[in-house]
PDB file of C-alpha atoms in Angstrom:
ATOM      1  CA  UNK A   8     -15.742  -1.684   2.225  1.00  0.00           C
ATOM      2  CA  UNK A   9     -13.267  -1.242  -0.701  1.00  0.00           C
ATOM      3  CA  UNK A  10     -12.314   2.311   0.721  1.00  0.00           C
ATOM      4  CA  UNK A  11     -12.381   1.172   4.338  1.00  0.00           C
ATOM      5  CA  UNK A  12      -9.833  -0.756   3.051  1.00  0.00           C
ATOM      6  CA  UNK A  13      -8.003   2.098   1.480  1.00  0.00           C
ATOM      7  CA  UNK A  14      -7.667   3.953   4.412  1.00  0.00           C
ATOM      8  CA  UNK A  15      -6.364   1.682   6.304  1.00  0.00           C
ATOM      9  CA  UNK A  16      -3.743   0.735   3.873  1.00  0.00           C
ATOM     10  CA  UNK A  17      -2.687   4.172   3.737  1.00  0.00           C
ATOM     11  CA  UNK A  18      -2.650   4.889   7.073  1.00  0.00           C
ATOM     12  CA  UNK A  19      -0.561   2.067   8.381  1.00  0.00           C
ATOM     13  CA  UNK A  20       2.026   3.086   5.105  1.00  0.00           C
ATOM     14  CA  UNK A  21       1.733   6.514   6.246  1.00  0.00           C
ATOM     15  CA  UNK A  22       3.033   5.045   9.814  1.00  0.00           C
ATOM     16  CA  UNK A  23       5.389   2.289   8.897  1.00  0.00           C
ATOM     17  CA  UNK A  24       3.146  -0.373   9.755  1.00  0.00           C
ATOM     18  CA  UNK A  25       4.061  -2.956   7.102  1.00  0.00           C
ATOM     19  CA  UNK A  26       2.210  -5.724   8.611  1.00  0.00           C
ATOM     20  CA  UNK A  27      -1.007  -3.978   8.372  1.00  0.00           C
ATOM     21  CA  UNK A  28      -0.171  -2.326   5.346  1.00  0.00           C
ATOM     22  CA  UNK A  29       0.531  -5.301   2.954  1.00  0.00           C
ATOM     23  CA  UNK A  30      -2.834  -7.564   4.605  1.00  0.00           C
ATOM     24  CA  UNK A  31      -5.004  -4.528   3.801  1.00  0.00           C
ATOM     25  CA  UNK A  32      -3.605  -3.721   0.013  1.00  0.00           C
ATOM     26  CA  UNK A  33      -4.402  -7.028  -0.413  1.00  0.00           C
ATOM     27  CA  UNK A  34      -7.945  -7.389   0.794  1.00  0.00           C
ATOM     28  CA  UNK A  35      -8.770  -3.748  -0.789  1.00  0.00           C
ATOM     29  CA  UNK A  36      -7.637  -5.850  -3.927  1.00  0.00           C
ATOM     30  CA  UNK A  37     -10.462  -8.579  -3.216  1.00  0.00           C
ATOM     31  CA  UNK A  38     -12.405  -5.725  -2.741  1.00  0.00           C
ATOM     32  CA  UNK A  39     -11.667  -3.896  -6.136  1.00  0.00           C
ATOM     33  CA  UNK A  40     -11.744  -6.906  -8.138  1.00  0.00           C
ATOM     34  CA  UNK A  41     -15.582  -7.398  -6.769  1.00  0.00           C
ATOM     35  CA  UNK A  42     -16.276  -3.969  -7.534  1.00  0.00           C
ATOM     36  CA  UNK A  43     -14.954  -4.205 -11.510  1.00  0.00           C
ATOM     37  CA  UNK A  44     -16.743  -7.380 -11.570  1.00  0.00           C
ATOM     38  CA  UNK A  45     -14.081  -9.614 -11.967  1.00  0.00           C
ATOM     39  CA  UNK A  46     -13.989 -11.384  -8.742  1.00  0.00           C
ATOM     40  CA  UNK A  47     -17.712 -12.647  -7.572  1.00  0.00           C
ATOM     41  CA  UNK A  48     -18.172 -13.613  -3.896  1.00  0.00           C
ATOM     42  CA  UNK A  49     -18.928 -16.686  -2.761  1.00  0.00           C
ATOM     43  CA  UNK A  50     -18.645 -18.756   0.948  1.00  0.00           C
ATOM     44  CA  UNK A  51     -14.903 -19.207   0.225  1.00  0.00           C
ATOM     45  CA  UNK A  52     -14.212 -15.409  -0.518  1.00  0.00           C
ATOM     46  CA  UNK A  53     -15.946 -14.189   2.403  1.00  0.00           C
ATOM     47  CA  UNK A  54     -14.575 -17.657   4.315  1.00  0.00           C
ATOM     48  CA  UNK A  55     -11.168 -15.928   3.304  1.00  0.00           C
ATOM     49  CA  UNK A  56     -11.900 -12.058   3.568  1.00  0.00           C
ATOM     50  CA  UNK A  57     -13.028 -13.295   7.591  1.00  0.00           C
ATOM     51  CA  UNK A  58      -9.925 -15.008   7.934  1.00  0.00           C
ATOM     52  CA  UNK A  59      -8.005 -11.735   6.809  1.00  0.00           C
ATOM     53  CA  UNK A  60      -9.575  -9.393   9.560  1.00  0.00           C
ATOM     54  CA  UNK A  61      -9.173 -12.002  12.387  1.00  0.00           C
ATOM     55  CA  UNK A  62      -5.090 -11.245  10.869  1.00  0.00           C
ATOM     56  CA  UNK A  63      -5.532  -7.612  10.438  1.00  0.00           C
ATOM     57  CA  UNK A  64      -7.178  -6.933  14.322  1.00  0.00           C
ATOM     58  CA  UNK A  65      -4.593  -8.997  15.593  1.00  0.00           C
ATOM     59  CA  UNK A  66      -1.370  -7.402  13.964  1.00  0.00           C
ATOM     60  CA  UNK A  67      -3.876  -3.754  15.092  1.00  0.00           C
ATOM     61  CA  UNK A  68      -4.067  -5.123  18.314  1.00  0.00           C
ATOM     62  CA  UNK A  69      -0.085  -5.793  18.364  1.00  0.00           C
ATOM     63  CA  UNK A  70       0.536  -1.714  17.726  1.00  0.00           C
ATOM     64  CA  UNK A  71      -0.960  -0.975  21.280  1.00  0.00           C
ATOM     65  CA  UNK A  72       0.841  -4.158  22.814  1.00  0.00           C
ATOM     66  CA  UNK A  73       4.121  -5.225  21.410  1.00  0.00           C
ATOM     67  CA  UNK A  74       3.806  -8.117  23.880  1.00  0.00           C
ATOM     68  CA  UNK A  75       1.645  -9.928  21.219  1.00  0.00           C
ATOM     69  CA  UNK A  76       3.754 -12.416  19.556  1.00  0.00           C
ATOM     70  CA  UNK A  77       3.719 -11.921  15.934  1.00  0.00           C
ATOM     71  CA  UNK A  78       1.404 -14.223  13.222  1.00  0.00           C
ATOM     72  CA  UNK A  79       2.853 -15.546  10.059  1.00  0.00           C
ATOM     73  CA  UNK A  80      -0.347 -14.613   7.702  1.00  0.00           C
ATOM     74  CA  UNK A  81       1.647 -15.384   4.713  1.00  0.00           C
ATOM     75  CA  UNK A  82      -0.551 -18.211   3.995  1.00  0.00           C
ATOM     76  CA  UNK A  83      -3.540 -16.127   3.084  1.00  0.00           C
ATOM     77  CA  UNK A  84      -2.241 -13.490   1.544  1.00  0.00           C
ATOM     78  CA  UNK A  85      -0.718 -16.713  -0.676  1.00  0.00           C
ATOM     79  CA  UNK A  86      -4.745 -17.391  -0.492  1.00  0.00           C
ATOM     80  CA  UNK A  87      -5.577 -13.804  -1.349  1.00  0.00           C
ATOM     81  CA  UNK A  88      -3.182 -13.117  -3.942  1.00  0.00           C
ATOM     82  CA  UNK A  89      -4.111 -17.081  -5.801  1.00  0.00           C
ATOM     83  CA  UNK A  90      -8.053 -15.726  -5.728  1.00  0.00           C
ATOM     84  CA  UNK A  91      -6.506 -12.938  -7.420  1.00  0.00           C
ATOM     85  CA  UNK A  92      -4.454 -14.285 -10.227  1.00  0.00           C
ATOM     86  CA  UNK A  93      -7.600 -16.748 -10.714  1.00  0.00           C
ATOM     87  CA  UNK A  94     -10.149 -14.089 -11.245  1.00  0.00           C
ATOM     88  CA  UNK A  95      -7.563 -12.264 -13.494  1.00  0.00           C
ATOM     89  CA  UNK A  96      -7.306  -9.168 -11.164  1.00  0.00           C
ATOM     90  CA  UNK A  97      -3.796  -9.324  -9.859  1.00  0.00           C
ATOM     91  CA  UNK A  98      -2.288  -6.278  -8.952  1.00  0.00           C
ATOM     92  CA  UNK A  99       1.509  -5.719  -9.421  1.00  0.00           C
ATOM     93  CA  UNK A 100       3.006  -4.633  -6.293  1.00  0.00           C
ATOM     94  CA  UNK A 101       6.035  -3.135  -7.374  1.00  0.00           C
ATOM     95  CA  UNK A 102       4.820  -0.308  -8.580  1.00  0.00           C
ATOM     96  CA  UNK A 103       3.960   1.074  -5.509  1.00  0.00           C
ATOM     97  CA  UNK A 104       7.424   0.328  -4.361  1.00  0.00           C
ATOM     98  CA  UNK A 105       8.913   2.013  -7.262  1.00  0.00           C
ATOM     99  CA  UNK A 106       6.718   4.982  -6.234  1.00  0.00           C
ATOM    100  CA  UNK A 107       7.992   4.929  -2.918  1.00  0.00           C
ATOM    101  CA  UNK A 108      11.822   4.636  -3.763  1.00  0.00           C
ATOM    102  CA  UNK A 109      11.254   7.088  -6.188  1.00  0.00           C
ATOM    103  CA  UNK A 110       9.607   9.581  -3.078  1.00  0.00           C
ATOM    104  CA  UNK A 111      12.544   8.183  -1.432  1.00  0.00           C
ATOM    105  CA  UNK A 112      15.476   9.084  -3.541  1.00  0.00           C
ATOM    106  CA  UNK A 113      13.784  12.567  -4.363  1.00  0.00           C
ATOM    107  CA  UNK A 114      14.002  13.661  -0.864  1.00  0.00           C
ATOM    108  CA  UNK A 115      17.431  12.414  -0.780  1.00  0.00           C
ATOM    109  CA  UNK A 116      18.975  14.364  -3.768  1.00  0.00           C
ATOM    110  CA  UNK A 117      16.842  17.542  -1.754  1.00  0.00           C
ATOM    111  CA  UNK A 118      19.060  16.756   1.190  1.00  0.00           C
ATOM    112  CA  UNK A 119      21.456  16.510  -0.892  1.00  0.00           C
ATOM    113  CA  UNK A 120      21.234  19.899  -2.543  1.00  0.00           C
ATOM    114  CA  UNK A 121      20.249  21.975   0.561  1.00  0.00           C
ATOM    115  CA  UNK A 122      23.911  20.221   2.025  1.00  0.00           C
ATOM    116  CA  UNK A 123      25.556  21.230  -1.047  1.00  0.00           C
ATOM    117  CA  UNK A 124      23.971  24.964  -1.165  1.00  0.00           C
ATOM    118  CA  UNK A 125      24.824  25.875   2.313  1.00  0.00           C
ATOM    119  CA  UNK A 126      28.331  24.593   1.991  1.00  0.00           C
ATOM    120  CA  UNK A 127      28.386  26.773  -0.831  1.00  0.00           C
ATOM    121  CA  UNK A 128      27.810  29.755   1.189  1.00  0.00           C
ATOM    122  CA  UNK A 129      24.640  32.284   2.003  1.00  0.00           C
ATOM    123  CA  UNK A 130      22.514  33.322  -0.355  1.00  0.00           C
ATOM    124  CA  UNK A 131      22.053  30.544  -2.554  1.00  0.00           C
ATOM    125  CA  UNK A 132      18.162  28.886  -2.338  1.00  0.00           C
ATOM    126  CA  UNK A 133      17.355  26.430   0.022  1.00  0.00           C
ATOM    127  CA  UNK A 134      15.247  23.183  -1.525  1.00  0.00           C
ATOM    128  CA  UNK A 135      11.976  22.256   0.417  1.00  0.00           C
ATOM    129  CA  UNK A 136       9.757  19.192  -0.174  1.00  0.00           C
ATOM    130  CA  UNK A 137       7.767  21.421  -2.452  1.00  0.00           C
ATOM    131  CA  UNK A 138      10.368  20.501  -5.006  1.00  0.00           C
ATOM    132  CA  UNK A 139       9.303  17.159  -4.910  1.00  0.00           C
ATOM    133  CA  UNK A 140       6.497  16.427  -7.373  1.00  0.00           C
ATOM    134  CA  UNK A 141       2.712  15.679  -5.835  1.00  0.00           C
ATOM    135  CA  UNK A 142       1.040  12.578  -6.310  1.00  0.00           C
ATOM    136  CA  UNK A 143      -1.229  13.869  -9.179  1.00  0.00           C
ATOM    137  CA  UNK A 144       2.188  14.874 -11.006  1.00  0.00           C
ATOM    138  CA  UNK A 145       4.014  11.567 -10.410  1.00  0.00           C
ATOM    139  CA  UNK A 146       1.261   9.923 -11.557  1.00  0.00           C
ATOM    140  CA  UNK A 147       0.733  11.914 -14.958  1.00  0.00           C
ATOM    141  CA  UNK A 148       1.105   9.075 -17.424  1.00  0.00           C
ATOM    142  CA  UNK A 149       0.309   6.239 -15.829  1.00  0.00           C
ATOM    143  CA  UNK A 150      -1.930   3.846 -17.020  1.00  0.00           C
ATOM    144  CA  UNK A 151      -5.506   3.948 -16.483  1.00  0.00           C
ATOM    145  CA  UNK A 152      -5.468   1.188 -13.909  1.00  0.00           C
ATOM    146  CA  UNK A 153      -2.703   2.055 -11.586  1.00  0.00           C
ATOM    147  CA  UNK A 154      -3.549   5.287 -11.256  1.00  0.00           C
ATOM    148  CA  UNK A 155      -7.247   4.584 -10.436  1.00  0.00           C
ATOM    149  CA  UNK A 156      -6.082   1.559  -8.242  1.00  0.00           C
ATOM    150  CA  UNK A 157      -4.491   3.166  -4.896  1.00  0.00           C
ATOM    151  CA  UNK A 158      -1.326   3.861  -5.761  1.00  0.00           C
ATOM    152  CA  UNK A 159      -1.548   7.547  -7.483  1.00  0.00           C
ATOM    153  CA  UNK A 160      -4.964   8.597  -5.593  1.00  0.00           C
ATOM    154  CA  UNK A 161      -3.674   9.086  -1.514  1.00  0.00           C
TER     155      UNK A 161
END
């Protein structure tokens, strides 16, 4: 279920789907913290995780029908993310939003320099997205636990 859950999460980043993207990080964080034996499930986890997918199919279902109004699920991810910091297995999100910026401004300054070269003239090399470091690189150094959490592993 825990990788389910991965999937998902990096699919709908992969596609812009922030909705879908921020329920699932947080339910594949249930679903870690069960697996490292920190979080144990009982009728109000799984009382909560079914309350999560009856959010998740319905901001799925709004991709193929943008007629579907929009659900504020903020109050359980506030659920999820309370479980969380109970159990001691709270995740920080910002550091996959550092690793994104940091993706970000990367392919900026290569835009950047492939502006700058051909202004220069012909001849000079042209900057491709190999330039930018893979995941395995950006992640050299990290702790243990973020990179073995989601954020260095796609």
């Amino acid at each position: 279920m825990f990788l389910v859950a991965h999937s998902i999460k990096g699919l709908s980043a992969m596609l812009g789907l922030s909705d879908v993207n921020q329920l699932t990080h947080k339910i594949e964080n249930l679903f870690d913290a069960a697996r490292t034996n920190k979080l144990f499930f009982d009728a109000s986890i799984v009382e909560l995780l079914f309350q999560s997918l009856d959010a998740l199919t319905h901001h799925i279902d709004r991709v193929g029908d943008a007629m579907l109004p929009r659900i504020d699920d903020s109050a359980v991810l506030d659920r999820i993310q309370h479980v969380l910091q109970h159990a001691g297995a709270e995740h920080k999100a910002s550091q996959q939003a550092d690793a994104e910026s940091a993706l970000m401004a990367a392919m900026e300054e290569i835009e950047f320099l492939n502006t700058e070269c051909s202004a220069q003239g012909p001849g000079l090399p042209e900057f491709t997205q190999d330039a930018v470091p893979t995941a395995a690189e950006a992640c050299e150094g990290q702790p243990a636990d973020i990179a073995a959490a989601d954020r260095c592993d796609m």
